[in-house]
Amino acid sequence: MSTATKPNHIGRKISRIRELKDMKQEALAEALGLSQQTVSAIENSETIDDKKLLEVAKALGVSVEAIKNFTEENMISYFNNFYDNSVSNGVNGIFSPSHCSFNPIDKVVELFERLVQVEKEKNEYLEKLLKEK
């Protein structure tokens, strides 16, 4: 069964978008709170209910319409336009905040919170060792 005979196979579109975003099934599954096997089943499904499609779209960072209207030709056109715009904007255009897919401040806060948690765990471990002596 080729995509030519089933142009609206929503699961294949989800799979292709996920791959283009360099995302593994496990990462999408985690973002959706599902198992990897469930994501695999979704990607093998010809149809998906609207509520689940909305959740998948959010997890992939795209709109529902982008998934429904996805074609390889559209993606090639999109990436060609993106590349052309990036080149014309120069290096600053590529790294401008409008092209950033995450908030850098959120990442700094996340790293700081992880550092604090590791320090707490280290201190608890050291206190436990001192009590055992």
PDB file of C-alpha atoms in Angstrom:
ATOM      1  CA  MET A   1       0.000   0.000   0.000  1.00  0.00           C
ATOM      2  CA  SER A   2       1.712   3.174  -1.128  1.00  0.00           C
ATOM      3  CA  THR A   3       1.084   6.755  -0.122  1.00  0.00           C
ATOM      4  CA  ALA A   4      -0.134   7.329  -3.683  1.00  0.00           C
ATOM      5  CA  THR A   5      -3.131   5.063  -3.080  1.00  0.00           C
ATOM      6  CA  LYS A   6      -3.767   6.426   0.429  1.00  0.00           C
ATOM      7  CA  PRO A   7      -2.891  10.148   0.266  1.00  0.00           C
ATOM      8  CA  ASN A   8      -4.755  10.976   3.484  1.00  0.00           C
ATOM      9  CA  HIS A   9      -3.135   8.313   5.686  1.00  0.00           C
ATOM     10  CA  ILE A  10      -2.864  10.517   8.781  1.00  0.00           C
ATOM     11  CA  GLY A  11      -0.524   8.154  10.628  1.00  0.00           C
ATOM     12  CA  ARG A  12       2.086   8.318   7.874  1.00  0.00           C
ATOM     13  CA  LYS A  13       1.857  12.091   7.908  1.00  0.00           C
ATOM     14  CA  ILE A  14       2.425  12.149  11.673  1.00  0.00           C
ATOM     15  CA  SER A  15       5.356   9.768  11.302  1.00  0.00           C
ATOM     16  CA  ARG A  16       6.954  11.840   8.544  1.00  0.00           C
ATOM     17  CA  ILE A  17       6.557  15.114  10.439  1.00  0.00           C
ATOM     18  CA  ARG A  18       8.045  13.484  13.553  1.00  0.00           C
ATOM     19  CA  GLU A  19      10.999  12.239  11.506  1.00  0.00           C
ATOM     20  CA  LEU A  20      11.529  15.644   9.902  1.00  0.00           C
ATOM     21  CA  LYS A  21      11.625  17.165  13.374  1.00  0.00           C
ATOM     22  CA  ASP A  22      14.277  14.552  14.264  1.00  0.00           C
ATOM     23  CA  MET A  23      12.062  13.175  17.021  1.00  0.00           C
ATOM     24  CA  LYS A  24      11.983   9.526  18.036  1.00  0.00           C
ATOM     25  CA  GLN A  25       8.742   7.672  18.724  1.00  0.00           C
ATOM     26  CA  GLU A  26       9.801   7.412  22.374  1.00  0.00           C
ATOM     27  CA  ALA A  27      10.060  11.200  22.673  1.00  0.00           C
ATOM     28  CA  LEU A  28       6.644  11.709  21.106  1.00  0.00           C
ATOM     29  CA  ALA A  29       5.212   8.995  23.351  1.00  0.00           C
ATOM     30  CA  GLU A  30       6.619  10.736  26.426  1.00  0.00           C
ATOM     31  CA  ALA A  31       5.219  14.089  25.331  1.00  0.00           C
ATOM     32  CA  LEU A  32       1.799  12.484  24.879  1.00  0.00           C
ATOM     33  CA  GLY A  33       1.953  10.385  28.047  1.00  0.00           C
ATOM     34  CA  LEU A  34       1.645   7.202  25.987  1.00  0.00           C
ATOM     35  CA  SER A  35       3.773   4.139  25.303  1.00  0.00           C
ATOM     36  CA  GLN A  36       6.021   3.890  22.264  1.00  0.00           C
ATOM     37  CA  GLN A  37       3.849   1.020  21.047  1.00  0.00           C
ATOM     38  CA  THR A  38       0.759   3.251  21.148  1.00  0.00           C
ATOM     39  CA  VAL A  39       2.550   5.924  19.102  1.00  0.00           C
ATOM     40  CA  SER A  40       3.547   3.223  16.630  1.00  0.00           C
ATOM     41  CA  ALA A  41      -0.110   2.171  16.373  1.00  0.00           C
ATOM     42  CA  ILE A  42      -1.153   5.797  15.806  1.00  0.00           C
ATOM     43  CA  GLU A  43       1.423   6.133  13.026  1.00  0.00           C
ATOM     44  CA  ASN A  44       0.070   2.976  11.396  1.00  0.00           C
ATOM     45  CA  SER A  45      -3.528   4.224  11.564  1.00  0.00           C
ATOM     46  CA  GLU A  46      -5.227   5.686   8.518  1.00  0.00           C
ATOM     47  CA  THR A  47      -7.431   7.859  10.708  1.00  0.00           C
ATOM     48  CA  ILE A  48      -7.254   9.396  14.168  1.00  0.00           C
ATOM     49  CA  ASP A  49      -9.908  11.102  16.258  1.00  0.00           C
ATOM     50  CA  ASP A  50      -9.795  14.907  16.376  1.00  0.00           C
ATOM     51  CA  LYS A  51      -8.973  15.115  20.081  1.00  0.00           C
ATOM     52  CA  LYS A  52      -5.950  12.813  19.752  1.00  0.00           C
ATOM     53  CA  LEU A  53      -4.861  14.596  16.555  1.00  0.00           C
ATOM     54  CA  LEU A  54      -4.865  17.909  18.432  1.00  0.00           C
ATOM     55  CA  GLU A  55      -2.702  16.392  21.191  1.00  0.00           C
ATOM     56  CA  VAL A  56      -0.258  14.968  18.629  1.00  0.00           C
ATOM     57  CA  ALA A  57      -0.114  18.300  16.788  1.00  0.00           C
ATOM     58  CA  LYS A  58       0.730  20.136  20.025  1.00  0.00           C
ATOM     59  CA  ALA A  59       3.406  17.587  20.907  1.00  0.00           C
ATOM     60  CA  LEU A  60       4.953  17.973  17.448  1.00  0.00           C
ATOM     61  CA  GLY A  61       4.712  21.766  17.590  1.00  0.00           C
ATOM     62  CA  VAL A  62       2.555  22.028  14.470  1.00  0.00           C
ATOM     63  CA  SER A  63      -1.082  22.775  13.745  1.00  0.00           C
ATOM     64  CA  VAL A  64      -3.721  20.153  13.043  1.00  0.00           C
ATOM     65  CA  GLU A  65      -4.057  21.667   9.563  1.00  0.00           C
ATOM     66  CA  ALA A  66      -0.322  21.214   8.980  1.00  0.00           C
ATOM     67  CA  ILE A  67      -0.698  17.497   9.674  1.00  0.00           C
ATOM     68  CA  LYS A  68      -3.858  17.124   7.598  1.00  0.00           C
ATOM     69  CA  ASN A  69      -2.377  19.045   4.639  1.00  0.00           C
ATOM     70  CA  PHE A  70       1.106  17.562   4.870  1.00  0.00           C
ATOM     71  CA  THR A  71       2.749  16.460   1.643  1.00  0.00           C
ATOM     72  CA  GLU A  72       6.383  15.897   0.778  1.00  0.00           C
ATOM     73  CA  GLU A  73       6.097  18.628  -1.861  1.00  0.00           C
ATOM     74  CA  ASN A  74       4.843  21.133   0.730  1.00  0.00           C
ATOM     75  CA  MET A  75       7.763  20.317   3.016  1.00  0.00           C
ATOM     76  CA  ILE A  76      10.330  20.698   0.252  1.00  0.00           C
ATOM     77  CA  SER A  77       8.818  24.064  -0.617  1.00  0.00           C
ATOM     78  CA  TYR A  78       8.763  25.085   3.066  1.00  0.00           C
ATOM     79  CA  PHE A  79      12.404  24.162   3.646  1.00  0.00           C
ATOM     80  CA  ASN A  80      13.484  25.863   0.422  1.00  0.00           C
ATOM     81  CA  ASN A  81      11.695  29.053   1.494  1.00  0.00           C
ATOM     82  CA  PHE A  82      13.109  28.777   5.016  1.00  0.00           C
ATOM     83  CA  TYR A  83      16.638  28.355   3.663  1.00  0.00           C
ATOM     84  CA  ASP A  84      16.229  31.238   1.214  1.00  0.00           C
ATOM     85  CA  ASN A  85      14.906  33.524   3.971  1.00  0.00           C
ATOM     86  CA  SER A  86      17.700  32.503   6.361  1.00  0.00           C
ATOM     87  CA  VAL A  87      20.377  33.216   3.789  1.00  0.00           C
ATOM     88  CA  SER A  88      18.875  36.582   2.900  1.00  0.00           C
ATOM     89  CA  ASN A  89      18.621  37.512   6.599  1.00  0.00           C
ATOM     90  CA  GLY A  90      22.248  36.572   7.242  1.00  0.00           C
ATOM     91  CA  VAL A  91      23.557  34.845  10.342  1.00  0.00           C
ATOM     92  CA  ASN A  92      21.523  37.065  12.671  1.00  0.00           C
ATOM     93  CA  GLY A  93      18.345  36.002  10.880  1.00  0.00           C
ATOM     94  CA  ILE A  94      19.058  32.338  11.553  1.00  0.00           C
ATOM     95  CA  PHE A  95      19.536  32.882  15.266  1.00  0.00           C
ATOM     96  CA  SER A  96      16.846  35.446  15.813  1.00  0.00           C
ATOM     97  CA  PRO A  97      14.290  34.742  18.569  1.00  0.00           C
ATOM     98  CA  SER A  98      11.581  34.159  15.966  1.00  0.00           C
ATOM     99  CA  HIS A  99      13.439  31.021  14.798  1.00  0.00           C
ATOM    100  CA  CYS A 100      14.012  29.694  18.308  1.00  0.00           C
ATOM    101  CA  SER A 101      11.838  26.667  19.080  1.00  0.00           C
ATOM    102  CA  PHE A 102      12.212  27.053  22.855  1.00  0.00           C
ATOM    103  CA  ASN A 103      12.579  29.791  25.434  1.00  0.00           C
ATOM    104  CA  PRO A 104      16.251  29.986  26.513  1.00  0.00           C
ATOM    105  CA  ILE A 105      15.262  31.328  29.941  1.00  0.00           C
ATOM    106  CA  ASP A 106      13.093  28.236  30.519  1.00  0.00           C
ATOM    107  CA  LYS A 107      16.082  26.031  29.665  1.00  0.00           C
ATOM    108  CA  VAL A 108      18.328  27.914  32.101  1.00  0.00           C
ATOM    109  CA  VAL A 109      15.707  27.578  34.853  1.00  0.00           C
ATOM    110  CA  GLU A 110      15.297  23.878  34.048  1.00  0.00           C
ATOM    111  CA  LEU A 111      19.055  23.289  34.278  1.00  0.00           C
ATOM    112  CA  PHE A 112      19.273  25.250  37.522  1.00  0.00           C
ATOM    113  CA  GLU A 113      16.438  23.216  39.064  1.00  0.00           C
ATOM    114  CA  ARG A 114      18.168  19.992  38.028  1.00  0.00           C
ATOM    115  CA  LEU A 115      21.410  21.240  39.575  1.00  0.00           C
ATOM    116  CA  VAL A 116      19.650  22.070  42.841  1.00  0.00           C
ATOM    117  CA  GLN A 117      18.016  18.615  42.887  1.00  0.00           C
ATOM    118  CA  VAL A 118      21.365  16.887  42.321  1.00  0.00           C
ATOM    119  CA  GLU A 119      22.916  18.919  45.134  1.00  0.00           C
ATOM    120  CA  LYS A 120      20.081  17.932  47.485  1.00  0.00           C
ATOM    121  CA  GLU A 121      20.518  14.270  46.606  1.00  0.00           C
ATOM    122  CA  LYS A 122      24.271  14.518  47.102  1.00  0.00           C
ATOM    123  CA  ASN A 123      23.817  16.119  50.522  1.00  0.00           C
ATOM    124  CA  GLU A 124      21.307  13.448  51.575  1.00  0.00           C
ATOM    125  CA  TYR A 125      23.715  10.743  50.462  1.00  0.00           C
ATOM    126  CA  LEU A 126      26.615  12.293  52.377  1.00  0.00           C
ATOM    127  CA  GLU A 127      24.480  12.684  55.512  1.00  0.00           C
ATOM    128  CA  LYS A 128      23.458   9.056  55.245  1.00  0.00           C
ATOM    129  CA  LEU A 129      27.111   8.000  54.982  1.00  0.00           C
ATOM    130  CA  LEU A 130      28.035  10.079  58.043  1.00  0.00           C
ATOM    131  CA  LYS A 131      25.222   8.512  60.096  1.00  0.00           C
ATOM    132  CA  GLU A 132      26.389   5.007  59.193  1.00  0.00           C
ATOM    133  CA  LYS A 133      29.876   5.647  60.598  1.00  0.00           C
TER     134      LYS A 133
END
